[in-house]
Amino acid sequence: PRMATDATDARSAAQSDESPIIKPEADARSYLFLTLPNRLRVMLVSDLEADKAAACMDVHVGSVSDPEKLPGLAHFLEHMLFLGTEKFPKEGEYHEFLSAHGGAHNAYTAQDDTVYYFDVVQDSFKPALERFSQFFVAPLFTEAATGRELSAVDSEHGNNLQSDMWRLFQLGKGLAREGHPLGKFGTGSLVTLRDEPAARGYNVRNSLFSFYEGHYSANVMTLCLYGRESIETLREWAHELFAQVPDRELGPDMPQLAVAANPPFATREEGGALGTFCRVVPVMELRLLTVCWQMPPSRPHWRSKPLSYMGHVLGHESEGSLLHLLKDRGWADSLSAGESSGTDGWTSFVLSLELTEEGDGKVTEILDVTFEYVAALRGAGPSPRILAELAGLAELSFKFEEKGSALSRACLMANNLRHYPPAEVLVGGMLHLESDEKALTSFLDALDPANVLVQHVSKRYESEAVAELGIDAPTAVGAPAADIEAAGSIVDIKAATAAVEALDLAAAAVAEGDGSVGGAGALDVWRRERWYGTRFKLTAIGSSDLLRWSDVPALAAAASKQQPPLRLPEENPFVPTEFSIVAPLRALTDPPVAHPPPPPTKLGGGPTGVALWYKLDKTFLKPRTAVYVQIKAAGAYVSAEASVLSNLFSKLLADALTAYAYHAECAELHYNLYNTTRGLVLKVGGYSHKLGELLRRLLDKIASLRGEAVRADRFEVYREQQTLDYANFWRGQPYAVADYTASATLETPKWHVREYQAFLADESRCSAATLREFAERRLFADGIDVDVLVHGNATEEDARAYATLISESLLHPGPAGGVPLATSRQPSARCVRLPKVGGGVRHISASNNKDESNAALDLTLQLGPANPKQDALLGFVTAVLEPRAFAQLRTTEQLGYIVATATRWVHGVRALRMVVQSKTAGVEVLEERVEAFLARFGETLAALPAEEFERYRSSLIEARLQRDKTLAEETGRDWAEIAGGTLQFDRNAREVEALRALTPQEVLEFWKENLAPSAPNRAKLVVAVRPGAAAEPPPPPPPLAADAPPAVQMAPPLFELSTDKDLLRFKRSMQLFPCSVPSEPQDAFATAVATALAAEHDRA
């Protein structure tokens, strides 16, 4: 390997490209590209206003480079780099350092690259880089860490086993031709990384070193450093820290990457998957139809972006589009189209449809219509108008791009350096730099049915699959053996050998009945995918279908005769042409604007029933505006039925506006309408010029939909969709179900999902007629109040005009109108006060997915209503606790892949929250180990060195003083205070004052009094979800290490809940915390409530 001998040599040997980086005119950041002497390519970004720094390293190696006999090795190595280097050997030190300095980190392994990234408070950038750089210089891969982290990788795979996204992803990869690297299993498991290698005599730790040394080389890496420092300082750091990364002189034609560049899917004549129809049985209630074309590579055409044109037209939703026709017939509800994946040698382009119940039985007809529209697109050829429109919109997006976070920019640039010249690293993925109609025509011609793989995912195939394969799906071959050993222990070679034989048999079964190497395997029989056990069947697409879909002239003619006719999108009426800025422009040399920015102003003299808040943007100075509207209506959440109908109302409104509003979405003018416990919320944001037009149309539709007949067919589509969504929720990840149950326990009012399901299932009560009557006479029957926030590039006159428009549309006499809401009818939401007695409250249930192998624990330790001092104490404790909980419970004890610590906020009441999901421990063990950790954590707080205390305090202060990165971020922060009724716009500033006054003794006392297992004021809620009925029980817990926190005696719960009835009785018997009270200036009542709450907290 080549590397510079010292920083001086590195600086002298480095090469910088002085070509200016193409950037937006208003971008004040400085950029420099350089190549270090070890051929590491680096992009430097100096941002004088940055309050966080970030770095990202993209290594051009991924799962396609896994050794054939070690699936998942690249992903496993990604995990291992975090667990110690020669210079920083302590496991978890990197995580602890970043957490103590307001930072975060992560990584991911893709097909042909592995990406590592972090951010950190600005003042700690260099020491964070010192730790980060050593990943790529001298990792340890210790024996102990290797053994333990294998279990973490296996837990990650276990979390994915019941995920349809992962199952379909691997199924698609597995249809690649035999020997193609795309087909590899990239996650890894104990079988592939421990048992099988042991049986074959492999030492996985040695394999880690070999893989690292064979693939991690400076010349196949790209790095971005983003900080407040000058370009020269960043350049020195890059030399000093990253010139040490060895250059192993790897070429771009590394064997596995070269093979991966070949098209993965073979034709039907070659025994491949192209030209086949794949039926798939999902875990969830899904109805998906995807059409995937294998195409030539798109990467060489990045300047003209032909697939962007194809995705735009095929994915359009306006009148004349494919989706518009399918929705009109009641066959589909959503459609997406675009490039899915690819390399330098091939690309896959996918059109994906979510089908309705009727559409699920009309697949042949849908495919016929789809290929008619494809033929119309091919027959029309490239449209200069559409090409110009796409190029113009991209130019606007680039010109008025907002800064975003340091981390997002660092990741973007590190990745883009792999694909674009340095000078065009910012524009390469965004702008249409040239028009190439010839290339576009060649890609349009590639939309040939001979290049296609069709996949239909539906539960309708369940009985057919069961008839051939049986009812009980066996554990996927990639799953670990039932007798998992303690991490790091000696592997049972006999059991491992049996696992290897099972793998080999499974591999043989995949290819059974097919003498070719095409990858499709046997046709017309139900099979199980090797790693996830997904049930699927491939059949050849009929020659008559292929012939019909290939007749472009006939299909194009048929498309024009459809009702409504299929055609290319019309000119977009929402493309803005006026970009003047209302606020005075600042020169690039002007100092940064004041921070924190002032709060919005409540304007008087507006329409009755409308509270108007306004703020002119003086920070971002882009031609964008946001208008947020909250319609507070007591009738919207008065019952479970009302909540369902409010939700259906918002969905049907969006459905009715799709054809019109999709043009606005394309022009970056977005809207969202959804229901809450208070009523309805409408958010509109984007370019200021034509925002008013979209807002007016939205308000008109809200009014008209409440006074006209609801289409019964569209109602049924969304009633059914909502029914499936709720059914799928219970089959989701156990930790998500636990989180919902915790919320249902703490929030009031809170209608339960099962109540929603019961109402949706009753067609006599839940009908289009019911929704019409509800919308016309009940939704706004008790009156409405409207909160409006106008923020951005708008004058006060504009804001008042928007408020008048909203008032005239929503507040008017008549059955479909609304009147101001009486004070006594104001919606309110409150939090249940948990008992501070015994072991608190425990709710345990089993997963509704019988095959779910994971258990989950969600622990809540409730405090009280938010106040600056309490919030500062809780924030400090959480910051110290989080990395240590992760290190102990996940890394050391290997309880599960998901271990998270955060704060919970329920209607103004704060709590500490810990979540663990595991397939190796039951819920009782999880609770015992979490409590044992918490019992010892007090010692950690007591022994926290003064300098470390100060580091945590400083990072928390810096985090709360960070500037908003986008207009939407600032709008969202202000809106949270307005919509929630708290109006504490200076919340962060108050908390900063409290943090500055914090002492170590206060933190320790806060812990001992409120959160420790023995705390007298501890208010505990445990929600746990057990594995499904058919899942293997977890193995016995392994012996604890000598230095592990000892078990503690847990008090039995005061309330043991298991049913919805138990939950309802519990909530009715508990006291509630007061509602959140606005803290408007000189509000004596709010002050009195705050004083009373503080006194009560002190007494407690």
Short mmCIF file of C-alpha atoms in Angstrom, two decimals, residues 218-462:
data_model
loop_
_atom_site.label_atom_id
_atom_site.label_comp_id
_atom_site.label_asym_id
_atom_site.label_seq_id
_atom_site.Cartn_x
_atom_site.Cartn_y
_atom_site.Cartn_z
CA ALA A 218 -7.99 5.33 -0.50
CA ASN A 219 -8.20 5.35 -4.28
CA VAL A 220 -11.77 3.96 -4.21
CA MET A 221 -12.99 6.35 -1.51
CA THR A 222 -14.57 9.79 -1.66
CA LEU A 223 -14.71 12.09 1.35
CA CYS A 224 -16.46 15.34 2.22
CA LEU A 225 -15.56 17.58 5.16
CA TYR A 226 -18.03 20.34 6.03
CA GLY A 227 -17.24 22.88 8.73
CA ARG A 228 -16.99 26.49 9.80
CA GLU A 229 -13.24 26.47 9.41
CA SER A 230 -11.50 28.07 6.45
CA ILE A 231 -10.76 26.03 3.36
CA GLU A 232 -7.08 26.10 4.24
CA THR A 233 -7.69 24.69 7.73
CA LEU A 234 -9.94 21.95 6.34
CA ARG A 235 -7.28 21.16 3.77
CA GLU A 236 -4.67 20.77 6.52
CA TRP A 237 -6.94 18.47 8.48
CA ALA A 238 -7.66 16.36 5.43
CA HIS A 239 -3.92 15.92 4.86
CA GLU A 240 -3.10 15.31 8.49
CA LEU A 241 -5.82 12.77 9.20
CA PHE A 242 -6.74 11.08 5.92
CA ALA A 243 -3.46 10.93 4.00
CA GLN A 244 -2.72 7.97 6.30
CA VAL A 245 -5.44 5.89 4.65
CA PRO A 246 -3.59 3.21 2.66
CA ASP A 247 -3.74 3.25 -1.12
CA ARG A 248 -3.90 -0.40 -2.09
CA GLU A 249 -4.03 0.52 -5.76
CA LEU A 250 -7.39 -1.07 -6.43
CA GLY A 251 -8.73 -0.55 -9.91
CA PRO A 252 -12.25 0.35 -11.02
CA ASP A 253 -12.40 -3.09 -12.65
CA MET A 254 -12.26 -5.01 -9.35
CA PRO A 255 -13.53 -8.49 -10.23
CA GLN A 256 -16.85 -8.45 -8.40
CA LEU A 257 -17.69 -4.90 -9.46
CA ALA A 258 -16.83 -5.76 -13.04
CA VAL A 259 -19.18 -8.75 -12.97
CA ALA A 260 -21.88 -6.65 -11.26
CA ALA A 261 -21.72 -4.22 -14.18
CA ASN A 262 -23.14 -6.91 -16.45
CA PRO A 263 -26.95 -6.92 -16.80
CA PRO A 264 -28.25 -9.22 -14.04
CA PHE A 265 -31.45 -10.57 -15.54
CA ALA A 266 -31.43 -13.11 -18.37
CA THR A 267 -34.10 -13.48 -21.04
CA ARG A 268 -36.71 -16.23 -20.96
CA GLU A 269 -34.85 -18.03 -23.75
CA GLU A 270 -31.78 -18.13 -21.49
CA GLY A 271 -33.82 -19.44 -18.56
CA GLY A 272 -33.99 -15.98 -16.97
CA ALA A 273 -36.64 -13.89 -15.28
CA LEU A 274 -37.26 -11.42 -18.10
CA GLY A 275 -40.53 -12.22 -19.80
CA THR A 276 -42.03 -13.78 -16.66
CA PHE A 277 -44.92 -13.01 -14.32
CA CYS A 278 -44.11 -13.42 -10.61
CA ARG A 279 -46.90 -14.07 -8.10
CA VAL A 280 -45.95 -13.26 -4.50
CA VAL A 281 -47.70 -13.84 -1.18
CA PRO A 282 -46.92 -10.95 1.23
CA VAL A 283 -46.90 -10.82 5.02
CA MET A 284 -49.04 -7.69 5.11
CA GLU A 285 -52.31 -7.05 3.33
CA LEU A 286 -50.71 -5.67 0.18
CA ARG A 287 -51.86 -5.37 -3.42
CA LEU A 288 -48.97 -4.26 -5.58
CA LEU A 289 -48.28 -4.57 -9.28
CA THR A 290 -44.80 -3.69 -10.56
CA VAL A 291 -43.46 -3.69 -14.07
CA CYS A 292 -39.66 -3.70 -14.17
CA TRP A 293 -37.67 -3.12 -17.36
CA GLN A 294 -33.97 -3.96 -17.61
CA MET A 295 -32.31 -1.20 -19.63
CA PRO A 296 -28.93 0.07 -20.80
CA PRO A 297 -26.98 2.09 -18.21
CA SER A 298 -28.27 5.60 -17.50
CA ARG A 299 -25.17 6.85 -15.68
CA PRO A 300 -23.33 7.87 -18.88
CA HIS A 301 -26.33 10.10 -19.70
CA TRP A 302 -26.36 12.07 -16.45
CA ARG A 303 -26.16 15.39 -18.30
CA SER A 304 -29.46 14.80 -20.16
CA LYS A 305 -31.26 12.54 -17.63
CA PRO A 306 -33.51 10.55 -19.98
CA LEU A 307 -35.01 8.46 -17.18
CA SER A 308 -36.12 11.62 -15.41
CA TYR A 309 -38.28 12.41 -18.45
CA MET A 310 -39.70 8.88 -18.54
CA GLY A 311 -40.44 8.83 -14.83
CA HIS A 312 -42.11 12.24 -15.02
CA VAL A 313 -44.46 11.25 -17.84
CA LEU A 314 -45.28 7.70 -16.72
CA GLY A 315 -45.66 8.82 -13.09
CA HIS A 316 -47.82 11.85 -13.85
CA GLU A 317 -51.23 12.04 -12.17
CA SER A 318 -53.04 14.75 -14.17
CA GLU A 319 -55.90 14.22 -16.62
CA GLY A 320 -54.84 11.98 -19.49
CA SER A 321 -52.31 10.11 -17.36
CA LEU A 322 -52.21 6.37 -16.77
CA LEU A 323 -53.05 6.79 -13.08
CA HIS A 324 -55.97 9.10 -13.83
CA LEU A 325 -57.53 6.44 -16.05
CA LEU A 326 -56.90 3.61 -13.57
CA LYS A 327 -58.36 5.63 -10.69
CA ASP A 328 -61.38 6.52 -12.78
CA ARG A 329 -62.00 2.81 -13.30
CA GLY A 330 -61.45 2.06 -9.63
CA TRP A 331 -58.45 -0.19 -10.27
CA ALA A 332 -55.51 1.66 -8.70
CA ASP A 333 -54.93 4.23 -6.02
CA SER A 334 -51.32 5.35 -6.52
CA LEU A 335 -48.53 5.03 -9.04
CA SER A 336 -44.81 5.72 -9.07
CA ALA A 337 -42.27 5.40 -11.87
CA GLY A 338 -38.54 5.88 -12.13
CA GLU A 339 -35.07 4.42 -12.02
CA SER A 340 -34.81 1.76 -9.34
CA SER A 341 -31.19 0.63 -9.33
CA GLY A 342 -28.25 0.14 -11.63
CA THR A 343 -24.54 0.21 -12.23
CA ASP A 344 -22.23 1.48 -14.94
CA GLY A 345 -23.47 -1.39 -17.12
CA TRP A 346 -27.26 -1.55 -16.65
CA THR A 347 -30.31 0.15 -15.18
CA SER A 348 -33.68 -1.04 -13.95
CA PHE A 349 -36.72 1.16 -14.51
CA VAL A 350 -39.81 0.35 -12.44
CA LEU A 351 -43.47 1.31 -12.67
CA SER A 352 -45.29 0.42 -9.45
CA LEU A 353 -49.04 0.49 -8.74
CA GLU A 354 -51.01 0.15 -5.51
CA LEU A 355 -54.17 -1.68 -6.55
CA THR A 356 -57.68 -1.48 -5.21
CA GLU A 357 -59.62 -4.61 -4.33
CA GLU A 358 -61.27 -4.53 -7.74
CA GLY A 359 -57.96 -3.82 -9.47
CA ASP A 360 -56.39 -6.80 -7.73
CA GLY A 361 -58.57 -8.96 -9.96
CA LYS A 362 -57.98 -6.92 -13.11
CA VAL A 363 -54.23 -7.37 -13.53
CA THR A 364 -54.39 -8.39 -17.18
CA GLU A 365 -56.54 -5.40 -18.07
CA ILE A 366 -54.25 -3.06 -16.11
CA LEU A 367 -51.20 -4.39 -17.93
CA ASP A 368 -52.95 -3.89 -21.26
CA VAL A 369 -53.70 -0.25 -20.42
CA THR A 370 -50.18 0.25 -19.06
CA PHE A 371 -48.57 -0.91 -22.29
CA GLU A 372 -51.02 1.24 -24.25
CA TYR A 373 -49.76 4.29 -22.38
CA VAL A 374 -46.15 3.15 -22.82
CA ALA A 375 -46.85 2.81 -26.55
CA ALA A 376 -48.34 6.32 -26.64
CA LEU A 377 -45.19 7.62 -24.94
CA ARG A 378 -42.92 5.76 -27.35
CA GLY A 379 -44.97 6.74 -30.38
CA ALA A 380 -44.99 10.43 -29.46
CA GLY A 381 -41.22 10.48 -29.07
CA PRO A 382 -39.40 13.09 -26.98
CA SER A 383 -41.49 16.20 -26.31
CA PRO A 384 -39.37 19.38 -26.53
CA ARG A 385 -41.96 21.20 -24.39
CA ILE A 386 -41.75 18.69 -21.55
CA LEU A 387 -37.96 18.53 -21.78
CA ALA A 388 -37.77 22.32 -21.51
CA GLU A 389 -40.24 22.36 -18.62
CA LEU A 390 -38.26 19.78 -16.64
CA ALA A 391 -35.00 21.59 -17.30
CA GLY A 392 -36.54 24.90 -16.22
CA LEU A 393 -37.98 23.52 -13.00
CA ALA A 394 -34.65 21.90 -12.14
CA GLU A 395 -32.91 25.23 -12.75
CA LEU A 396 -35.34 26.98 -10.39
CA SER A 397 -34.86 24.32 -7.75
CA PHE A 398 -31.09 24.74 -7.98
CA LYS A 399 -31.18 28.54 -8.05
CA PHE A 400 -33.42 28.82 -5.00
CA GLU A 401 -32.06 25.83 -3.10
CA GLU A 402 -32.04 26.24 0.67
CA LYS A 403 -28.93 25.38 2.61
CA GLY A 404 -30.11 22.32 4.52
CA SER A 405 -28.04 20.57 7.15
CA ALA A 406 -24.29 20.09 7.10
CA LEU A 407 -24.78 16.33 7.25
CA SER A 408 -27.10 16.14 4.24
CA ARG A 409 -24.69 18.25 2.17
CA ALA A 410 -21.67 16.17 3.20
CA CYS A 411 -23.40 12.90 2.28
CA LEU A 412 -24.63 14.30 -1.03
CA MET A 413 -21.19 15.49 -2.07
CA ALA A 414 -19.29 12.38 -1.00
CA ASN A 415 -21.67 10.24 -3.03
CA ASN A 416 -21.80 12.58 -6.01
CA LEU A 417 -18.01 12.63 -6.28
CA ARG A 418 -18.27 9.00 -7.36
CA HIS A 419 -20.42 9.88 -10.35
CA TYR A 420 -19.73 13.45 -11.50
CA PRO A 421 -16.72 15.68 -12.24
CA PRO A 422 -15.72 17.74 -9.19
CA ALA A 423 -16.76 21.04 -10.76
CA GLU A 424 -20.27 19.62 -11.35
CA VAL A 425 -20.66 17.75 -8.09
CA LEU A 426 -23.60 19.96 -7.03
CA VAL A 427 -25.38 20.13 -10.37
CA GLY A 428 -24.72 16.63 -11.71
CA GLY A 429 -27.67 15.02 -9.99
CA MET A 430 -30.02 17.98 -10.37
CA LEU A 431 -29.68 19.98 -13.58
CA HIS A 432 -30.47 18.97 -17.14
CA LEU A 433 -27.23 20.25 -18.61
CA GLU A 434 -27.97 19.21 -22.17
CA SER A 435 -30.76 17.81 -24.32
CA ASP A 436 -30.12 14.47 -26.00
CA GLU A 437 -33.26 13.35 -27.83
CA LYS A 438 -31.41 10.50 -29.49
CA ALA A 439 -30.45 8.99 -26.13
CA LEU A 440 -33.98 9.54 -24.80
CA THR A 441 -35.43 7.75 -27.83
CA SER A 442 -33.17 4.77 -27.21
CA PHE A 443 -34.41 4.52 -23.61
CA LEU A 444 -38.03 4.87 -24.72
CA ASP A 445 -37.44 1.99 -27.12
CA ALA A 446 -36.11 -0.06 -24.20
CA LEU A 447 -39.64 -0.01 -22.71
CA ASP A 448 -40.09 -3.28 -24.55
CA PRO A 449 -42.13 -6.15 -23.08
CA ALA A 450 -39.26 -8.49 -23.94
CA ASN A 451 -37.18 -6.68 -21.29
CA VAL A 452 -39.82 -6.85 -18.59
CA LEU A 453 -40.42 -8.69 -15.32
CA VAL A 454 -43.96 -8.31 -13.94
CA GLN A 455 -44.62 -8.90 -10.24
CA HIS A 456 -48.02 -9.11 -8.57
CA VAL A 457 -48.04 -9.09 -4.76
CA SER A 458 -51.35 -10.16 -3.27
CA LYS A 459 -52.96 -12.20 -0.52
CA ARG A 460 -55.28 -13.68 -3.16
CA TYR A 461 -52.54 -16.23 -3.86
CA GLU A 462 -52.38 -17.42 -0.25
#
